[in-house]
Amino acid sequence: MARHGHGRRVLVTVALALLISLGVTAGRQGAIGTEPGTGPFPQGVVVVGDSITARYDDDPGSPEQGWWSFVGRHFDTEVRTFAQSGSGYQRPGHRCGGNRFIDRPEAFEGPAPSVFIVEGGRNDWATCRQGGLVESTDAAVQQAVNRYFDVVKRSLPRTTRIVVLGPPWGPLDPWQQRRITSIVHTAAKRHGLEYVATKGSLDRPGRTVDGVHPTLEGSKALGDVVIAALSNRPPR
């Protein structure tokens, strides 16, 4: 009897361990990244972005290692990502069934990060209408970008370095690249935010798998751009 009871206790223990493991996994789905370190950004980095962030991982040597992973490991700091494929400043992700950058208040929860990076804009050439995509207007994109930057500035303390990346853009749709990038750049300047141009990181041969999403080389190139920017003192 004692031996049988011990078996039940073992099964209960294993079941509890599995539940705890599942709980941790579920809790980390919205914010994945590197572990805390001792680099120059002790409060870590938060990234709000699209598939150029969301599709990638933090595994060194993996063909899917993300640009943000290179950044976090270079500076030995934690990176938390709040990203969704297909999303943008005004466009919901997941084929119009998801959310926009502004719909992620969880990105501002907890202790304020040392650095807050906005990576996106590539999807904002279009907007959702009746479950499909139509070309966005300049006015709609401008309104969405400015509104989100208002929220970012209001939600973060002055101690957080806010960085806006020019939309990382591959070789496709160069006209849309110029249009959306100009809107994001202008809005960042208007809000006094640090703007980092990314042109040249993904629009070269071998940098994307499909004209949009980075290869490992593309993610590293984009990471190098961000590393170079963060290595400099923020402009005043």
PDB file of C-alpha atoms in Angstrom:
ATOM      1  CA  MET A   1       0.000   0.000   0.000  1.00  0.00           C
ATOM      2  CA  ALA A   2       2.751   2.446   0.915  1.00  0.00           C
ATOM      3  CA  ARG A   3       4.529   1.744  -2.357  1.00  0.00           C
ATOM      4  CA  HIS A   4       1.294   2.352  -4.312  1.00  0.00           C
ATOM      5  CA  GLY A   5       0.642   5.616  -2.449  1.00  0.00           C
ATOM      6  CA  HIS A   6       4.163   6.768  -3.277  1.00  0.00           C
ATOM      7  CA  GLY A   7       3.388   6.172  -6.945  1.00  0.00           C
ATOM      8  CA  ARG A   8       0.328   8.418  -6.716  1.00  0.00           C
ATOM      9  CA  ARG A   9       2.401  11.140  -5.081  1.00  0.00           C
ATOM     10  CA  VAL A  10       4.953  10.917  -7.883  1.00  0.00           C
ATOM     11  CA  LEU A  11       2.203  11.234 -10.503  1.00  0.00           C
ATOM     12  CA  VAL A  12       0.734  14.261  -8.723  1.00  0.00           C
ATOM     13  CA  THR A  13       4.173  15.853  -8.495  1.00  0.00           C
ATOM     14  CA  VAL A  14       4.812  15.295 -12.197  1.00  0.00           C
ATOM     15  CA  ALA A  15       1.384  16.680 -13.102  1.00  0.00           C
ATOM     16  CA  LEU A  16       1.977  19.804 -11.011  1.00  0.00           C
ATOM     17  CA  ALA A  17       5.365  20.292 -12.615  1.00  0.00           C
ATOM     18  CA  LEU A  18       3.786  20.070 -16.064  1.00  0.00           C
ATOM     19  CA  LEU A  19       1.108  22.596 -15.134  1.00  0.00           C
ATOM     20  CA  ILE A  20       3.692  24.991 -13.763  1.00  0.00           C
ATOM     21  CA  SER A  21       5.756  24.581 -16.921  1.00  0.00           C
ATOM     22  CA  LEU A  22       2.726  25.278 -19.118  1.00  0.00           C
ATOM     23  CA  GLY A  23       1.859  28.326 -17.041  1.00  0.00           C
ATOM     24  CA  VAL A  24       5.327  29.791 -17.458  1.00  0.00           C
ATOM     25  CA  THR A  25       5.238  29.166 -21.194  1.00  0.00           C
ATOM     26  CA  ALA A  26       1.851  30.823 -21.588  1.00  0.00           C
ATOM     27  CA  GLY A  27       2.985  33.773 -19.515  1.00  0.00           C
ATOM     28  CA  ARG A  28       5.968  34.367 -21.766  1.00  0.00           C
ATOM     29  CA  GLN A  29       4.198  34.238 -25.100  1.00  0.00           C
ATOM     30  CA  GLY A  30       3.692  37.991 -25.220  1.00  0.00           C
ATOM     31  CA  ALA A  31       7.224  38.872 -24.188  1.00  0.00           C
ATOM     32  CA  ILE A  32      10.091  36.698 -25.312  1.00  0.00           C
ATOM     33  CA  GLY A  33      13.772  37.444 -25.349  1.00  0.00           C
ATOM     34  CA  THR A  34      17.149  37.215 -23.757  1.00  0.00           C
ATOM     35  CA  GLU A  35      17.789  36.895 -20.036  1.00  0.00           C
ATOM     36  CA  PRO A  36      18.775  39.847 -17.813  1.00  0.00           C
ATOM     37  CA  GLY A  37      22.460  40.746 -17.924  1.00  0.00           C
ATOM     38  CA  THR A  38      24.967  43.309 -16.734  1.00  0.00           C
ATOM     39  CA  GLY A  39      25.338  45.472 -19.855  1.00  0.00           C
ATOM     40  CA  PRO A  40      24.855  49.235 -20.304  1.00  0.00           C
ATOM     41  CA  PHE A  41      21.061  48.899 -20.312  1.00  0.00           C
ATOM     42  CA  PRO A  42      20.330  47.337 -16.909  1.00  0.00           C
ATOM     43  CA  GLN A  43      16.555  47.698 -17.196  1.00  0.00           C
ATOM     44  CA  GLY A  44      16.525  45.871 -20.501  1.00  0.00           C
ATOM     45  CA  VAL A  45      15.055  46.625 -23.910  1.00  0.00           C
ATOM     46  CA  VAL A  46      11.432  46.470 -25.036  1.00  0.00           C
ATOM     47  CA  VAL A  47      10.564  46.077 -28.719  1.00  0.00           C
ATOM     48  CA  VAL A  48       7.142  46.674 -30.232  1.00  0.00           C
ATOM     49  CA  GLY A  49       7.045  45.427 -33.795  1.00  0.00           C
ATOM     50  CA  ASP A  50       5.751  43.332 -36.653  1.00  0.00           C
ATOM     51  CA  SER A  51       6.817  40.033 -38.244  1.00  0.00           C
ATOM     52  CA  ILE A  52      10.379  41.260 -38.709  1.00  0.00           C
ATOM     53  CA  THR A  53      10.516  40.899 -34.927  1.00  0.00           C
ATOM     54  CA  ALA A  54       7.804  38.304 -34.247  1.00  0.00           C
ATOM     55  CA  ARG A  55       8.902  35.534 -36.614  1.00  0.00           C
ATOM     56  CA  TYR A  56      12.367  35.172 -35.120  1.00  0.00           C
ATOM     57  CA  ASP A  57      14.016  33.585 -32.095  1.00  0.00           C
ATOM     58  CA  ASP A  58      16.827  34.054 -29.600  1.00  0.00           C
ATOM     59  CA  ASP A  59      18.844  30.967 -30.481  1.00  0.00           C
ATOM     60  CA  PRO A  60      22.455  31.745 -31.486  1.00  0.00           C
ATOM     61  CA  GLY A  61      23.313  29.904 -34.673  1.00  0.00           C
ATOM     62  CA  SER A  62      19.665  29.413 -35.595  1.00  0.00           C
ATOM     63  CA  PRO A  63      18.754  30.537 -39.134  1.00  0.00           C
ATOM     64  CA  GLU A  64      15.826  32.326 -37.461  1.00  0.00           C
ATOM     65  CA  GLN A  65      17.854  34.301 -34.913  1.00  0.00           C
ATOM     66  CA  GLY A  66      16.234  37.728 -34.698  1.00  0.00           C
ATOM     67  CA  TRP A  67      17.789  41.150 -35.058  1.00  0.00           C
ATOM     68  CA  TRP A  68      16.715  41.915 -31.488  1.00  0.00           C
ATOM     69  CA  SER A  69      18.552  38.803 -30.286  1.00  0.00           C
ATOM     70  CA  PHE A  70      21.804  40.106 -31.759  1.00  0.00           C
ATOM     71  CA  VAL A  71      21.171  43.428 -30.016  1.00  0.00           C
ATOM     72  CA  GLY A  72      20.401  41.864 -26.637  1.00  0.00           C
ATOM     73  CA  ARG A  73      23.406  39.575 -26.715  1.00  0.00           C
ATOM     74  CA  HIS A  74      25.748  42.343 -27.838  1.00  0.00           C
ATOM     75  CA  PHE A  75      24.771  44.527 -24.884  1.00  0.00           C
ATOM     76  CA  ASP A  76      24.209  41.613 -22.475  1.00  0.00           C
ATOM     77  CA  THR A  77      20.719  42.800 -21.656  1.00  0.00           C
ATOM     78  CA  GLU A  78      17.205  41.398 -21.541  1.00  0.00           C
ATOM     79  CA  VAL A  79      14.989  41.982 -24.579  1.00  0.00           C
ATOM     80  CA  ARG A  80      11.213  41.656 -24.373  1.00  0.00           C
ATOM     81  CA  THR A  81       9.260  41.677 -27.610  1.00  0.00           C
ATOM     82  CA  PHE A  82       5.630  42.604 -28.176  1.00  0.00           C
ATOM     83  CA  ALA A  83       5.213  41.876 -31.857  1.00  0.00           C
ATOM     84  CA  GLN A  84       2.651  40.429 -34.229  1.00  0.00           C
ATOM     85  CA  SER A  85       2.985  39.433 -37.858  1.00  0.00           C
ATOM     86  CA  GLY A  86       1.138  41.676 -40.299  1.00  0.00           C
ATOM     87  CA  SER A  87       0.657  44.491 -37.808  1.00  0.00           C
ATOM     88  CA  GLY A  88       1.637  48.119 -37.859  1.00  0.00           C
ATOM     89  CA  TYR A  89       0.791  51.565 -36.575  1.00  0.00           C
ATOM     90  CA  GLN A  90      -2.674  51.483 -38.144  1.00  0.00           C
ATOM     91  CA  ARG A  91      -3.011  47.966 -39.527  1.00  0.00           C
ATOM     92  CA  PRO A  92      -4.091  45.006 -37.364  1.00  0.00           C
ATOM     93  CA  GLY A  93      -1.930  41.913 -37.663  1.00  0.00           C
ATOM     94  CA  HIS A  94      -2.832  38.303 -38.353  1.00  0.00           C
ATOM     95  CA  ARG A  95      -4.555  39.142 -41.658  1.00  0.00           C
ATOM     96  CA  CYS A  96      -6.677  41.882 -40.101  1.00  0.00           C
ATOM     97  CA  GLY A  97      -7.762  39.675 -37.187  1.00  0.00           C
ATOM     98  CA  GLY A  98      -5.059  40.772 -34.752  1.00  0.00           C
ATOM     99  CA  ASN A  99      -4.014  44.050 -33.173  1.00  0.00           C
ATOM    100  CA  ARG A 100      -2.019  47.217 -33.827  1.00  0.00           C
ATOM    101  CA  PHE A 101       0.961  48.630 -31.947  1.00  0.00           C
ATOM    102  CA  ILE A 102      -1.332  50.874 -29.927  1.00  0.00           C
ATOM    103  CA  ASP A 103      -3.356  47.852 -28.782  1.00  0.00           C
ATOM    104  CA  ARG A 104      -0.461  46.461 -26.710  1.00  0.00           C
ATOM    105  CA  PRO A 105      -0.538  48.288 -23.366  1.00  0.00           C
ATOM    106  CA  GLU A 106       1.299  45.340 -21.819  1.00  0.00           C
ATOM    107  CA  ALA A 107       4.463  46.703 -23.449  1.00  0.00           C
ATOM    108  CA  PHE A 108       4.399  49.470 -20.827  1.00  0.00           C
ATOM    109  CA  GLU A 109       3.730  47.263 -17.815  1.00  0.00           C
ATOM    110  CA  GLY A 110       6.324  46.629 -15.119  1.00  0.00           C
ATOM    111  CA  PRO A 111       9.530  48.573 -14.512  1.00  0.00           C
ATOM    112  CA  ALA A 112      10.363  51.007 -17.298  1.00  0.00           C
ATOM    113  CA  PRO A 113      13.015  49.641 -19.682  1.00  0.00           C
ATOM    114  CA  SER A 114      16.315  51.327 -20.400  1.00  0.00           C
ATOM    115  CA  VAL A 115      15.440  51.337 -24.110  1.00  0.00           C
ATOM    116  CA  PHE A 116      12.091  51.184 -25.911  1.00  0.00           C
ATOM    117  CA  ILE A 117      12.278  50.422 -29.644  1.00  0.00           C
ATOM    118  CA  VAL A 118       9.456  50.764 -32.160  1.00  0.00           C
ATOM    119  CA  GLU A 119      10.102  48.557 -35.197  1.00  0.00           C
ATOM    120  CA  GLY A 120       7.456  48.730 -37.872  1.00  0.00           C
ATOM    121  CA  GLY A 121       5.675  50.500 -40.673  1.00  0.00           C
ATOM    122  CA  ARG A 122       6.302  47.924 -43.396  1.00  0.00           C
ATOM    123  CA  ASN A 123       2.680  46.786 -43.284  1.00  0.00           C
ATOM    124  CA  ASP A 124       1.150  50.253 -43.160  1.00  0.00           C
ATOM    125  CA  TRP A 125       1.110  50.714 -46.924  1.00  0.00           C
ATOM    126  CA  ALA A 126      -2.304  49.020 -46.662  1.00  0.00           C
ATOM    127  CA  THR A 127      -5.266  49.147 -44.335  1.00  0.00           C
ATOM    128  CA  CYS A 128      -7.928  46.575 -43.537  1.00  0.00           C
ATOM    129  CA  ARG A 129     -11.359  46.903 -45.078  1.00  0.00           C
ATOM    130  CA  GLN A 130     -14.032  44.207 -44.833  1.00  0.00           C
ATOM    131  CA  GLY A 131     -11.384  41.607 -44.086  1.00  0.00           C
ATOM    132  CA  GLY A 132      -9.227  42.557 -47.064  1.00  0.00           C
ATOM    133  CA  LEU A 133      -6.449  45.035 -47.785  1.00  0.00           C
ATOM    134  CA  VAL A 134      -6.669  48.357 -49.600  1.00  0.00           C
ATOM    135  CA  GLU A 135      -3.953  50.976 -49.971  1.00  0.00           C
ATOM    136  CA  SER A 136      -3.777  53.293 -46.982  1.00  0.00           C
ATOM    137  CA  THR A 137      -3.965  57.052 -47.250  1.00  0.00           C
ATOM    138  CA  ASP A 138      -1.152  59.282 -46.053  1.00  0.00           C
ATOM    139  CA  ALA A 139      -3.556  60.954 -43.633  1.00  0.00           C
ATOM    140  CA  ALA A 140      -4.578  57.665 -42.010  1.00  0.00           C
ATOM    141  CA  VAL A 141      -0.978  56.555 -41.525  1.00  0.00           C
ATOM    142  CA  GLN A 142       0.079  59.965 -40.209  1.00  0.00           C
ATOM    143  CA  GLN A 143      -2.745  59.992 -37.688  1.00  0.00           C
ATOM    144  CA  ALA A 144      -1.942  56.481 -36.451  1.00  0.00           C
ATOM    145  CA  VAL A 145       1.813  57.069 -36.177  1.00  0.00           C
ATOM    146  CA  ASN A 146       1.423  60.380 -34.352  1.00  0.00           C
ATOM    147  CA  ARG A 147      -1.164  58.924 -32.008  1.00  0.00           C
ATOM    148  CA  TYR A 148       1.082  56.004 -31.102  1.00  0.00           C
ATOM    149  CA  PHE A 149       4.083  58.241 -30.485  1.00  0.00           C
ATOM    150  CA  ASP A 150       1.888  60.344 -28.188  1.00  0.00           C
ATOM    151  CA  VAL A 151       1.083  57.188 -26.205  1.00  0.00           C
ATOM    152  CA  VAL A 152       4.728  56.101 -26.065  1.00  0.00           C
ATOM    153  CA  LYS A 153       5.926  59.465 -24.759  1.00  0.00           C
ATOM    154  CA  ARG A 154       3.119  59.646 -22.224  1.00  0.00           C
ATOM    155  CA  SER A 155       3.691  56.094 -20.966  1.00  0.00           C
ATOM    156  CA  LEU A 156       7.458  56.137 -20.456  1.00  0.00           C
ATOM    157  CA  PRO A 157       9.690  58.167 -18.136  1.00  0.00           C
ATOM    158  CA  ARG A 158      12.441  60.449 -19.374  1.00  0.00           C
ATOM    159  CA  THR A 159      14.986  57.873 -18.254  1.00  0.00           C
ATOM    160  CA  THR A 160      13.883  55.493 -21.016  1.00  0.00           C
ATOM    161  CA  ARG A 161      15.641  55.957 -24.332  1.00  0.00           C
ATOM    162  CA  ILE A 162      12.967  55.798 -27.039  1.00  0.00           C
ATOM    163  CA  VAL A 163      14.172  54.704 -30.474  1.00  0.00           C
ATOM    164  CA  VAL A 164      12.071  54.679 -33.632  1.00  0.00           C
ATOM    165  CA  LEU A 165      13.397  52.525 -36.447  1.00  0.00           C
ATOM    166  CA  GLY A 166      12.737  53.564 -39.994  1.00  0.00           C
ATOM    167  CA  PRO A 167      10.590  50.740 -41.381  1.00  0.00           C
ATOM    168  CA  PRO A 168      12.955  47.839 -42.202  1.00  0.00           C
ATOM    169  CA  TRP A 169      12.190  47.306 -45.878  1.00  0.00           C
ATOM    170  CA  GLY A 170      13.340  44.750 -48.401  1.00  0.00           C
ATOM    171  CA  PRO A 171      13.588  45.304 -52.168  1.00  0.00           C
ATOM    172  CA  LEU A 172       9.838  45.121 -52.868  1.00  0.00           C
ATOM    173  CA  ASP A 173       7.549  48.154 -53.221  1.00  0.00           C
ATOM    174  CA  PRO A 174      10.177  50.933 -53.190  1.00  0.00           C
ATOM    175  CA  TRP A 175       7.552  53.654 -53.688  1.00  0.00           C
ATOM    176  CA  GLN A 176       5.666  52.518 -50.600  1.00  0.00           C
ATOM    177  CA  GLN A 177       8.956  52.368 -48.717  1.00  0.00           C
ATOM    178  CA  ARG A 178       9.629  56.028 -49.443  1.00  0.00           C
ATOM    179  CA  ARG A 179       6.067  57.056 -48.600  1.00  0.00           C
ATOM    180  CA  ILE A 180       5.744  55.253 -45.259  1.00  0.00           C
ATOM    181  CA  THR A 181       9.322  55.924 -44.164  1.00  0.00           C
ATOM    182  CA  SER A 182       8.851  59.649 -44.740  1.00  0.00           C
ATOM    183  CA  ILE A 183       5.717  59.648 -42.589  1.00  0.00           C
ATOM    184  CA  VAL A 184       7.390  57.753 -39.724  1.00  0.00           C
ATOM    185  CA  HIS A 185      10.518  59.927 -39.886  1.00  0.00           C
ATOM    186  CA  THR A 186       8.526  63.158 -39.839  1.00  0.00           C
ATOM    187  CA  ALA A 187       6.393  62.004 -36.903  1.00  0.00           C
ATOM    188  CA  ALA A 188       9.442  60.900 -34.907  1.00  0.00           C
ATOM    189  CA  LYS A 189      11.086  64.299 -35.391  1.00  0.00           C
ATOM    190  CA  ARG A 190       7.860  66.074 -34.481  1.00  0.00           C
ATOM    191  CA  HIS A 191       7.767  64.188 -31.179  1.00  0.00           C
ATOM    192  CA  GLY A 192      11.462  64.666 -30.461  1.00  0.00           C
ATOM    193  CA  LEU A 193      12.165  60.940 -30.674  1.00  0.00           C
ATOM    194  CA  GLU A 194      15.432  59.340 -31.724  1.00  0.00           C
ATOM    195  CA  TYR A 195      15.098  58.058 -35.291  1.00  0.00           C
ATOM    196  CA  VAL A 196      17.339  55.374 -36.769  1.00  0.00           C
ATOM    197  CA  ALA A 197      17.332  54.885 -40.539  1.00  0.00           C
ATOM    198  CA  THR A 198      17.433  51.243 -41.616  1.00  0.00           C
ATOM    199  CA  LYS A 199      17.750  51.661 -45.380  1.00  0.00           C
ATOM    200  CA  GLY A 200      20.450  49.341 -46.709  1.00  0.00           C
ATOM    201  CA  SER A 201      19.931  46.652 -44.082  1.00  0.00           C
ATOM    202  CA  LEU A 202      17.337  44.518 -45.904  1.00  0.00           C
ATOM    203  CA  ASP A 203      17.244  45.816 -49.473  1.00  0.00           C
ATOM    204  CA  ARG A 204      20.424  44.108 -50.645  1.00  0.00           C
ATOM    205  CA  PRO A 205      20.742  40.670 -52.301  1.00  0.00           C
ATOM    206  CA  GLY A 206      20.555  37.788 -49.842  1.00  0.00           C
ATOM    207  CA  ARG A 207      19.056  39.862 -47.041  1.00  0.00           C
ATOM    208  CA  THR A 208      15.438  38.621 -47.329  1.00  0.00           C
ATOM    209  CA  VAL A 209      13.799  35.264 -47.971  1.00  0.00           C
ATOM    210  CA  ASP A 210      10.832  36.697 -49.870  1.00  0.00           C
ATOM    211  CA  GLY A 211      11.554  40.356 -50.492  1.00  0.00           C
ATOM    212  CA  VAL A 212      10.171  41.253 -47.054  1.00  0.00           C
ATOM    213  CA  HIS A 213      11.333  38.999 -44.206  1.00  0.00           C
ATOM    214  CA  PRO A 214      15.012  38.851 -43.236  1.00  0.00           C
ATOM    215  CA  THR A 215      17.358  35.973 -43.769  1.00  0.00           C
ATOM    216  CA  LEU A 216      19.882  35.403 -41.007  1.00  0.00           C
ATOM    217  CA  GLU A 217      22.194  37.794 -42.846  1.00  0.00           C
ATOM    218  CA  GLY A 218      19.408  40.362 -43.002  1.00  0.00           C
ATOM    219  CA  SER A 219      18.569  40.066 -39.315  1.00  0.00           C
ATOM    220  CA  LYS A 220      22.234  40.457 -38.428  1.00  0.00           C
ATOM    221  CA  ALA A 221      22.539  43.500 -40.689  1.00  0.00           C
ATOM    222  CA  LEU A 222      19.510  45.106 -39.072  1.00  0.00           C
ATOM    223  CA  GLY A 223      20.843  44.232 -35.644  1.00  0.00           C
ATOM    224  CA  ASP A 224      24.162  45.860 -36.529  1.00  0.00           C
ATOM    225  CA  VAL A 225      22.351  49.087 -37.451  1.00  0.00           C
ATOM    226  CA  VAL A 226      20.590  49.148 -34.086  1.00  0.00           C
ATOM    227  CA  ILE A 227      23.756  48.218 -32.186  1.00  0.00           C
ATOM    228  CA  ALA A 228      25.631  51.082 -33.840  1.00  0.00           C
ATOM    229  CA  ALA A 229      22.866  53.527 -32.935  1.00  0.00           C
ATOM    230  CA  LEU A 230      22.633  52.387 -29.318  1.00  0.00           C
ATOM    231  CA  SER A 231      26.410  52.483 -28.954  1.00  0.00           C
ATOM    232  CA  ASN A 232      26.287  56.234 -29.515  1.00  0.00           C
ATOM    233  CA  ARG A 233      24.955  58.679 -26.986  1.00  0.00           C
ATOM    234  CA  PRO A 234      21.364  59.660 -27.773  1.00  0.00           C
ATOM    235  CA  PRO A 235      21.021  62.982 -29.602  1.00  0.00           C
ATOM    236  CA  ARG A 236      19.867  65.928 -27.509  1.00  0.00           C
TER     237      ARG A 236
END
